[in-house]
mmCIF file with all atom_site columns, C-alpha atoms in Angstrom:
data_model
loop_
_atom_site.group_PDB
_atom_site.id
_atom_site.type_symbol
_atom_site.label_atom_id
_atom_site.label_alt_id
_atom_site.label_comp_id
_atom_site.label_asym_id
_atom_site.label_entity_id
_atom_site.label_seq_id
_atom_site.pdbx_PDB_ins_code
_atom_site.Cartn_x
_atom_site.Cartn_y
_atom_site.Cartn_z
_atom_site.occupancy
_atom_site.B_iso_or_equiv
_atom_site.pdbx_formal_charge
_atom_site.auth_seq_id
_atom_site.auth_comp_id
_atom_site.auth_asym_id
_atom_site.auth_atom_id
_atom_site.pdbx_PDB_model_num
ATOM 1   C CA . MET D 1 1   ? 15.325  -14.240 -1.546  1.00 37.00 ? 1   MET D CA 1
ATOM 2   C CA . ALA D 1 2   ? 13.844  -15.262 1.423   1.00 41.00 ? 2   ALA D CA 1
ATOM 3   C CA . ALA D 1 3   ? 15.072  -13.829 4.821   1.00 44.00 ? 3   ALA D CA 1
ATOM 4   C CA . ALA D 1 4   ? 13.786  -14.810 8.184   1.00 42.00 ? 4   ALA D CA 1
ATOM 5   C CA . PHE D 1 5   ? 11.762  -12.678 10.416  1.00 43.00 ? 5   PHE D CA 1
ATOM 6   C CA . GLY D 1 6   ? 10.752  -14.730 13.435  1.00 43.00 ? 6   GLY D CA 1
ATOM 7   C CA . ASN D 1 7   ? 9.965   -18.390 12.422  1.00 50.00 ? 7   ASN D CA 1
ATOM 8   C CA . ARG D 1 8   ? 8.331   -17.444 9.511   1.00 61.00 ? 8   ARG D CA 1
ATOM 9   C CA . PRO D 1 9   ? 9.935   -17.122 5.789   1.00 66.00 ? 9   PRO D CA 1
ATOM 10  C CA . HIS D 1 10  ? 9.199   -13.553 4.145   1.00 83.00 ? 10  HIS D CA 1
ATOM 11  C CA . ALA D 1 11  ? 10.388  -12.664 0.890   1.00 93.00 ? 11  ALA D CA 1
ATOM 12  C CA . THR D 1 12  ? 9.276   -9.865  -1.669  1.00 95.00 ? 12  THR D CA 1
ATOM 13  C CA . ARG D 1 13  ? 8.609   -9.526  -5.300  1.00 97.00 ? 13  ARG D CA 1
ATOM 14  C CA . PRO D 1 14  ? 7.495   -6.959  -8.203  1.00 97.00 ? 14  PRO D CA 1
ATOM 15  C CA . TRP D 1 15  ? 2.947   -6.382  -7.908  1.00 98.00 ? 15  TRP D CA 1
ATOM 16  C CA . ARG D 1 16  ? 0.824   -8.069  -10.800 1.00 97.00 ? 16  ARG D CA 1
ATOM 17  C CA . PRO D 1 17  ? -2.356  -6.695  -11.615 1.00 96.00 ? 17  PRO D CA 1
ATOM 18  C CA . GLY D 1 18  ? -3.610  -9.855  -9.674  1.00 97.00 ? 18  GLY D CA 1
ATOM 19  C CA . ASP D 1 19  ? -2.079  -7.673  -6.902  1.00 98.00 ? 19  ASP D CA 1
ATOM 20  C CA . LEU D 1 20  ? -4.849  -4.986  -7.002  1.00 98.00 ? 20  LEU D CA 1
ATOM 21  C CA . PRO D 1 21  ? -7.511  -6.355  -4.464  1.00 98.00 ? 21  PRO D CA 1
ATOM 22  C CA . PHE D 1 22  ? -4.643  -6.863  -2.281  1.00 98.00 ? 22  PHE D CA 1
ATOM 23  C CA . LEU D 1 23  ? -3.466  -3.464  -2.733  1.00 98.00 ? 23  LEU D CA 1
ATOM 24  C CA . TRP D 1 24  ? -6.661  -2.004  -1.936  1.00 98.00 ? 24  TRP D CA 1
ATOM 25  C CA . ASP D 1 25  ? -6.757  -3.850  1.482   1.00 98.00 ? 25  ASP D CA 1
ATOM 26  C CA . MET D 1 26  ? -3.154  -2.322  2.188   1.00 98.00 ? 26  MET D CA 1
ATOM 27  C CA . LEU D 1 27  ? -4.599  1.395   1.217   1.00 98.00 ? 27  LEU D CA 1
ATOM 28  C CA . TYR D 1 28  ? -7.468  0.983   3.542   1.00 98.00 ? 28  TYR D CA 1
ATOM 29  C CA . GLN D 1 29  ? -4.692  -0.649  6.550   1.00 96.00 ? 29  GLN D CA 1
ATOM 30  C CA . SER D 1 30  ? -2.292  2.328   5.845   1.00 95.00 ? 30  SER D CA 1
ATOM 31  C CA . ILE D 1 31  ? -4.975  4.773   6.777   1.00 95.00 ? 31  ILE D CA 1
ATOM 32  C CA . HIS D 1 32  ? -3.919  6.421   10.225  1.00 91.00 ? 32  HIS D CA 1
ATOM 33  C CA . VAL D 1 33  ? -6.324  6.213   12.854  1.00 94.00 ? 33  VAL D CA 1
ATOM 34  C CA . ARG D 1 34  ? -5.604  7.252   16.408  1.00 95.00 ? 34  ARG D CA 1
ATOM 35  C CA . HIS D 1 35  ? -5.233  4.813   19.313  1.00 94.00 ? 35  HIS D CA 1
ATOM 36  C CA . GLY D 1 36  ? -8.605  4.493   21.009  1.00 95.00 ? 36  GLY D CA 1
ATOM 37  C CA . ASP D 1 37  ? -10.624 5.702   17.706  1.00 97.00 ? 37  ASP D CA 1
ATOM 38  C CA . ALA D 1 38  ? -12.633 3.445   16.112  1.00 96.00 ? 38  ALA D CA 1
ATOM 39  C CA . PRO D 1 39  ? -11.507 3.075   11.756  1.00 94.00 ? 39  PRO D CA 1
ATOM 40  C CA . PRO D 1 40  ? -13.406 4.552   9.459   1.00 97.00 ? 40  PRO D CA 1
ATOM 41  C CA . PRO D 1 41  ? -15.791 2.594   7.257   1.00 97.00 ? 41  PRO D CA 1
ATOM 42  C CA . ARG D 1 42  ? -14.082 0.557   4.406   1.00 97.00 ? 42  ARG D CA 1
ATOM 43  C CA . SER D 1 43  ? -16.335 3.245   1.995   1.00 97.00 ? 43  SER D CA 1
ATOM 44  C CA . ILE D 1 44  ? -13.736 5.680   2.639   1.00 97.00 ? 44  ILE D CA 1
ATOM 45  C CA . LEU D 1 45  ? -11.867 4.068   -0.227  1.00 97.00 ? 45  LEU D CA 1
ATOM 46  C CA . ASP D 1 46  ? -14.136 5.113   -2.741  1.00 97.00 ? 46  ASP D CA 1
ATOM 47  C CA . ALA D 1 47  ? -13.713 8.968   -1.708  1.00 96.00 ? 47  ALA D CA 1
ATOM 48  C CA . PRO D 1 48  ? -11.342 11.070  -4.391  1.00 94.00 ? 48  PRO D CA 1
ATOM 49  C CA . LYS D 1 49  ? -9.004  11.827  -1.911  1.00 93.00 ? 49  LYS D CA 1
ATOM 50  C CA . ILE D 1 50  ? -8.268  8.406   -1.071  1.00 95.00 ? 50  ILE D CA 1
ATOM 51  C CA . ALA D 1 51  ? -9.180  6.417   -3.896  1.00 96.00 ? 51  ALA D CA 1
ATOM 52  C CA . HIS D 1 52  ? -6.536  8.304   -6.301  1.00 94.00 ? 52  HIS D CA 1
ATOM 53  C CA . TYR D 1 53  ? -3.604  6.473   -4.586  1.00 95.00 ? 53  TYR D CA 1
ATOM 54  C CA . LEU D 1 54  ? -4.819  3.394   -6.765  1.00 97.00 ? 54  LEU D CA 1
ATOM 55  C CA . LEU D 1 55  ? -7.671  3.888   -8.884  1.00 96.00 ? 55  LEU D CA 1
ATOM 56  C CA . GLY D 1 56  ? -6.263  2.827   -12.312 1.00 96.00 ? 56  GLY D CA 1
ATOM 57  C CA . PHE D 1 57  ? -3.286  1.846   -10.592 1.00 97.00 ? 57  PHE D CA 1
ATOM 58  C CA . GLY D 1 58  ? -0.213  0.158   -13.697 1.00 96.00 ? 58  GLY D CA 1
ATOM 59  C CA . ARG D 1 59  ? 0.085   3.902   -15.430 1.00 93.00 ? 59  ARG D CA 1
ATOM 60  C CA . PRO D 1 60  ? 3.419   4.797   -16.005 1.00 93.00 ? 60  PRO D CA 1
ATOM 61  C CA . GLY D 1 61  ? 5.701   5.530   -12.850 1.00 90.00 ? 61  GLY D CA 1
ATOM 62  C CA . ASP D 1 62  ? 3.429   3.331   -10.724 1.00 96.00 ? 62  ASP D CA 1
ATOM 63  C CA . ASP D 1 63  ? 5.239   0.816   -8.939  1.00 97.00 ? 63  ASP D CA 1
ATOM 64  C CA . ALA D 1 64  ? 4.446   -1.747  -5.899  1.00 98.00 ? 64  ALA D CA 1
ATOM 65  C CA . GLU D 1 65  ? 6.371   -4.360  -4.148  1.00 98.00 ? 65  GLU D CA 1
ATOM 66  C CA . ILE D 1 66  ? 4.530   -7.142  -2.296  1.00 98.00 ? 66  ILE D CA 1
ATOM 67  C CA . ALA D 1 67  ? 5.662   -8.981  0.625   1.00 97.00 ? 67  ALA D CA 1
ATOM 68  C CA . ILE D 1 68  ? 4.934   -12.606 0.432   1.00 96.00 ? 68  ILE D CA 1
ATOM 69  C CA . SER D 1 69  ? 4.915   -15.446 3.281   1.00 93.00 ? 69  SER D CA 1
ATOM 70  C CA . ASP D 1 70  ? 4.244   -19.411 1.405   1.00 91.00 ? 70  ASP D CA 1
ATOM 71  C CA . ASP D 1 71  ? 3.023   -17.408 -1.548  1.00 89.00 ? 71  ASP D CA 1
ATOM 72  C CA . THR D 1 72  ? 0.326   -15.099 0.484   1.00 95.00 ? 72  THR D CA 1
ATOM 73  C CA . PRO D 1 73  ? 0.781   -11.600 0.425   1.00 97.00 ? 73  PRO D CA 1
ATOM 74  C CA . ILE D 1 74  ? 1.487   -9.899  3.751   1.00 96.00 ? 74  ILE D CA 1
ATOM 75  C CA . GLY D 1 75  ? 2.480   -6.625  3.119   1.00 97.00 ? 75  GLY D CA 1
ATOM 76  C CA . ALA D 1 76  ? 3.116   -3.821  0.445   1.00 98.00 ? 76  ALA D CA 1
ATOM 77  C CA . ALA D 1 77  ? 4.469   -0.493  -0.494  1.00 98.00 ? 77  ALA D CA 1
ATOM 78  C CA . TRP D 1 78  ? 2.851   1.262   -3.884  1.00 98.00 ? 78  TRP D CA 1
ATOM 79  C CA . CYS D 1 79  ? 4.441   4.289   -5.179  1.00 96.00 ? 79  CYS D CA 1
ATOM 80  C CA . ARG D 1 80  ? 2.599   6.764   -7.756  1.00 95.00 ? 80  ARG D CA 1
ATOM 81  C CA . ARG D 1 81  ? 3.119   10.305  -8.812  1.00 94.00 ? 81  ARG D CA 1
ATOM 82  C CA . MET D 1 82  ? 0.221   12.731  -8.269  1.00 92.00 ? 82  MET D CA 1
ATOM 83  C CA . ARG D 1 83  ? -0.415  15.370  -10.942 1.00 91.00 ? 83  ARG D CA 1
ATOM 84  C CA . ALA D 1 84  ? -0.837  19.203  -9.396  1.00 93.00 ? 84  ALA D CA 1
ATOM 85  C CA . ASP D 1 85  ? -4.401  19.301  -9.715  1.00 93.00 ? 85  ASP D CA 1
ATOM 86  C CA . ASP D 1 86  ? -4.807  15.912  -8.149  1.00 91.00 ? 86  ASP D CA 1
ATOM 87  C CA . ALA D 1 87  ? -2.316  16.074  -5.203  1.00 88.00 ? 87  ALA D CA 1
ATOM 88  C CA . GLY D 1 88  ? -2.278  13.520  -2.475  1.00 86.00 ? 88  GLY D CA 1
ATOM 89  C CA . TYR D 1 89  ? -1.565  13.996  1.096   1.00 87.00 ? 89  TYR D CA 1
ATOM 90  C CA . GLY D 1 90  ? 2.360   14.069  1.066   1.00 87.00 ? 90  GLY D CA 1
ATOM 91  C CA . PHE D 1 91  ? 2.518   16.410  -2.356  1.00 91.00 ? 91  PHE D CA 1
ATOM 92  C CA . VAL D 1 92  ? 5.762   17.469  -3.106  1.00 94.00 ? 92  VAL D CA 1
ATOM 93  C CA . ASP D 1 93  ? 5.826   18.375  -7.103  1.00 94.00 ? 93  ASP D CA 1
ATOM 94  C CA . GLU D 1 94  ? 4.561   16.103  -10.303 1.00 93.00 ? 94  GLU D CA 1
ATOM 95  C CA . GLU D 1 95  ? 7.886   14.520  -10.116 1.00 94.00 ? 95  GLU D CA 1
ATOM 96  C CA . THR D 1 96  ? 8.117   13.340  -6.502  1.00 94.00 ? 96  THR D CA 1
ATOM 97  C CA . PRO D 1 97  ? 6.313   10.204  -6.006  1.00 94.00 ? 97  PRO D CA 1
ATOM 98  C CA . GLU D 1 98  ? 3.761   9.364   -3.527  1.00 94.00 ? 98  GLU D CA 1
ATOM 99  C CA . LEU D 1 99  ? 4.353   6.013   -1.399  1.00 94.00 ? 99  LEU D CA 1
ATOM 100 C CA . GLY D 1 100 ? 2.354   4.055   0.842   1.00 95.00 ? 100 GLY D CA 1
ATOM 101 C CA . MET D 1 101 ? 2.998   0.955   3.073   1.00 97.00 ? 101 MET D CA 1
ATOM 102 C CA . ALA D 1 102 ? 1.215   -1.238  5.050   1.00 97.00 ? 102 ALA D CA 1
ATOM 103 C CA . VAL D 1 103 ? 1.673   -4.906  6.584   1.00 96.00 ? 103 VAL D CA 1
ATOM 104 C CA . VAL D 1 104 ? -0.931  -6.892  7.812   1.00 96.00 ? 104 VAL D CA 1
ATOM 105 C CA . GLU D 1 105 ? -2.073  -7.320  11.158  1.00 92.00 ? 105 GLU D CA 1
ATOM 106 C CA . GLU D 1 106 ? -0.766  -10.174 12.203  1.00 92.00 ? 106 GLU D CA 1
ATOM 107 C CA . CYS D 1 107 ? 2.898   -9.558  10.729  1.00 94.00 ? 107 CYS D CA 1
ATOM 108 C CA . ARG D 1 108 ? 3.000   -6.491  12.178  1.00 93.00 ? 108 ARG D CA 1
ATOM 109 C CA . GLY D 1 109 ? 6.542   -6.381  14.330  1.00 92.00 ? 109 GLY D CA 1
ATOM 110 C CA . THR D 1 110 ? 8.345   -8.589  12.457  1.00 91.00 ? 110 THR D CA 1
ATOM 111 C CA . GLY D 1 111 ? 10.798  -6.574  9.789   1.00 91.00 ? 111 GLY D CA 1
ATOM 112 C CA . VAL D 1 112 ? 8.251   -6.831  7.075   1.00 94.00 ? 112 VAL D CA 1
ATOM 113 C CA . GLY D 1 113 ? 7.748   -3.035  6.778   1.00 93.00 ? 113 GLY D CA 1
ATOM 114 C CA . THR D 1 114 ? 11.631  -3.028  7.066   1.00 91.00 ? 114 THR D CA 1
ATOM 115 C CA . ARG D 1 115 ? 12.326  -5.562  4.197   1.00 91.00 ? 115 ARG D CA 1
ATOM 116 C CA . LEU D 1 116 ? 9.382   -3.648  2.033   1.00 93.00 ? 116 LEU D CA 1
#
């Protein structure tokens, strides 16, 4: 089901294995950068504390939703349960998944994140 945000239709769909490169792009976009600071190099995705959010994605408990416009991915929300010995930045416990989300820059502020 599509909804109108601005003058472009957007919809969401479940992730597919072919979406993994886009999920890595969105993981990079989701990294907090203070206003006025330069973003970190993309190689930050290789750091174990960042990479563990998507490395081997698709294991039991992993899930993602992809926002699309004209079949082009424009945003994603994903979740993964982390182990206590590999806890993420928002770790609560091994049963509570951590959630990540990002929207491509040109579509921010149009309701895509809300829909995700």
